[in-house]
Amino acid sequence: MAGQHEMRDGACPPGACSERWPMDPVKTDRESSEKIAAGKRDSLTVTDNRTGKSYELPIEDGAIRAADLRQIKVEEDEFGMMSYDPAFTNTASCYSRVTYIDGDKGILEYRGYPIEALAERSTFLETAYLILYGELPTKPQLEEWTWHITHHTFIHESIKKFLDGFHYDAHPMGMLVSSVAALSTFYPDAKDIFNPDSRRKQTYRLIGKMPTLAAFAYRHSLGLPYVYPDNELSYSANFLNMLFKTTELKFKPNATLEKALDVLFILHADHEQNCSTSAMRGVGSSHVDPYSATAAATAALYGPLHGGANEAVLRMLLDIGSVKNVPEYIKRVKGGEKKLMGFGHRVYKNFDPRAKIIKQVAYEVFDVLGRNPLLDIALECERIALEDDYFVKRKLYPNVDFYSGLIYQAMSFPMTMFPVLFAIPRTAGWVAQWEEMLQDPEQKIARPRQLYVGDRRRDYVPIDERQ
Ligand code: SDX
């Protein structure tokens, strides 16, 4: 069994080393100004009623450039018009080719491949390659990719001392955020972000080490010794090994659970410009190393409205307690007192396609591990919500988090590990989006504007004269 060692030049197994790296930068075919002049392109004509002036704003890919609004002024020395969009609900921050979502039709595609096909026929590592490189790997490419990820699963022994410093009941997501950031201190070469070879090595390290950091955090919370990676196991099986191996010499994963976890990883791998990906891109735009940017993305995912929702769903189902209590809980939700966690989505105004697949995986896992009694409560919540006008009017459907927690609980994961299980696969998406941002010639450091409505030019008041 090959030992753990840094990637050596020429150490790749047979098969072309990743000649697809770096990816093609996102190019956008800007229509020529000649076309504008000839009136041959789409445009928006706006009239400023304050001045009576009209402006023609080019429409590209269904959007106008916010910068084109700056020409709209009353006085020449003004800053110019801005758009106001709290939480960026209607603002495109970038061009991307990674993930396509159609929220009304419940469509999700990675690099154009439907999520349903990938969940059924691919593996997480193959899907991660697709998300990062833009194409499904050939056999040699997949072998090389798997070899590199497998040989970057170990973490520096000093990180164990760092993890041991956490309180026994530290939330594993807080440990993961901290330990991912700590990786930046072990790999100073990661600062060389415009070197494709360096970015490729950090990609191997991040995707390879996230499961190890996650498993070590889990073992710490149980007071159990850390289990080192087993290079003979698949990505998902090795994660189960590092989590659940006890005194046996060789961990033997349950094939159904290994497959279920791999499908869950595929479903969580990327989701275009969500909160954590925007954090990855935003923090990465300062040209910090990818470990620090990934720590920021992991922190964003920790929130209960984002990746922490699957943990919140389980707590909600336990709080409801039984099927007969569901109507009362739904009433509290409709009264605005509670949210139906695992329901609703900023983009999906139809079923989250991932939720449908996860629901199927749940039944397969329960066939092996026994039915989770909370499933009946979840199914009753879904049944009522899909009929009730409060939810139908707001287009609130089950999202990716509604059923995933039931599977994780059945697989003996504590609730605190649920967002960690989201962060592991999403690292592939975060890194792919970070790569795309770095290579996009239009991107620069993220720095939104504001509409200032506070006080101005106030005189300083000596402390004895203050009210
Ligand atoms: C993820 O962005 C992504 O892609 C994220 C994600 C990914 O893969 O990265 O898909 C993963 O984060 C899934 C979402 C997990 N979060 C939850 O399940 C938490 C519960 N859901 C909500 O908090 C909410 O639906 C959001 C945060 C997911 C979306 O919120 P929006 O788009 O800002 O919508 P909103 O809060 O403006 O809600 C619109 C209306 C409001 O009612 P009114 O003010 O119009 O009366 O719908 C209501 C909200 O109160 N509403 C809910 C609700 N979600 C929205 N009411 C009850 N229960 C809910 N879950």
Tab-separated table of C-alpha atoms in Angstrom, residues 88 93 177 180-181 184 190-191 193-194 273-301 430 433-435 437-438 443-448:
chain	number	residue	atom	x	y	z
A	88	PHE	CA	-28.060	40.456	-3.506
A	93	SER	CA	-21.854	38.832	-9.102
A	177	VAL	CA	-13.429	26.239	10.488
A	180	VAL	CA	-8.960	24.529	7.798
A	181	ALA	CA	-7.614	28.015	8.513
A	184	SER	CA	-2.669	27.820	5.718
A	190	ALA	CA	-0.459	28.201	-1.015
A	191	LYS	CA	0.010	31.961	-1.161
A	193	ILE	CA	-2.234	31.598	-5.980
A	194	PHE	CA	-1.375	32.510	-9.578
A	273	GLN	CA	-23.486	31.579	-5.879
A	274	ASN	CA	-24.931	30.635	-2.456
A	275	CYS	CA	-23.860	32.313	0.764
A	276	SER	CA	-20.753	30.192	1.403
A	277	THR	CA	-19.598	30.251	-2.223
A	278	SER	CA	-20.002	34.023	-2.235
A	279	ALA	CA	-17.839	34.074	0.904
A	280	MET	CA	-15.221	31.928	-0.871
A	281	ARG	CA	-15.195	34.245	-3.866
A	282	GLY	CA	-15.352	37.422	-1.788
A	283	VAL	CA	-12.586	36.490	0.646
A	284	GLY	CA	-10.578	34.897	-2.186
A	285	SER	CA	-10.813	38.142	-4.159
A	286	SER	CA	-8.388	39.710	-1.659
A	287	HIS	CA	-5.859	37.134	-3.000
A	288	VAL	CA	-5.561	35.373	0.330
A	289	ASP	CA	-4.535	31.691	0.264
A	290	PRO	CA	-7.276	29.105	-0.506
A	291	TYR	CA	-7.225	27.607	3.017
A	292	SER	CA	-8.170	30.964	4.589
A	293	ALA	CA	-10.869	31.495	1.948
A	294	THR	CA	-12.208	27.957	2.534
A	295	ALA	CA	-12.319	28.625	6.289
A	296	ALA	CA	-14.482	31.691	5.575
A	297	ALA	CA	-16.771	29.641	3.327
A	298	THR	CA	-17.011	26.927	5.999
A	299	ALA	CA	-17.958	29.571	8.561
A	300	ALA	CA	-20.726	30.853	6.273
A	301	LEU	CA	-22.022	27.307	5.796
A	430	TRP	CA	-15.796	26.247	-3.383
A	433	GLN	CA	-15.577	28.756	-7.937
A	434	TRP	CA	-12.415	30.245	-6.403
A	435	GLU	CA	-10.419	29.103	-9.442
A	437	MET	CA	-12.925	33.922	-9.889
A	438	LEU	CA	-9.120	34.106	-10.023
A	443	GLN	CA	-13.002	40.096	-11.326
A	444	LYS	CA	-11.172	42.224	-8.764
A	445	ILE	CA	-11.331	42.648	-4.985
A	446	ALA	CA	-14.970	42.520	-3.892
A	447	ARG	CA	-16.031	45.861	-2.399
A	448	PRO	CA	-19.756	46.763	-2.595
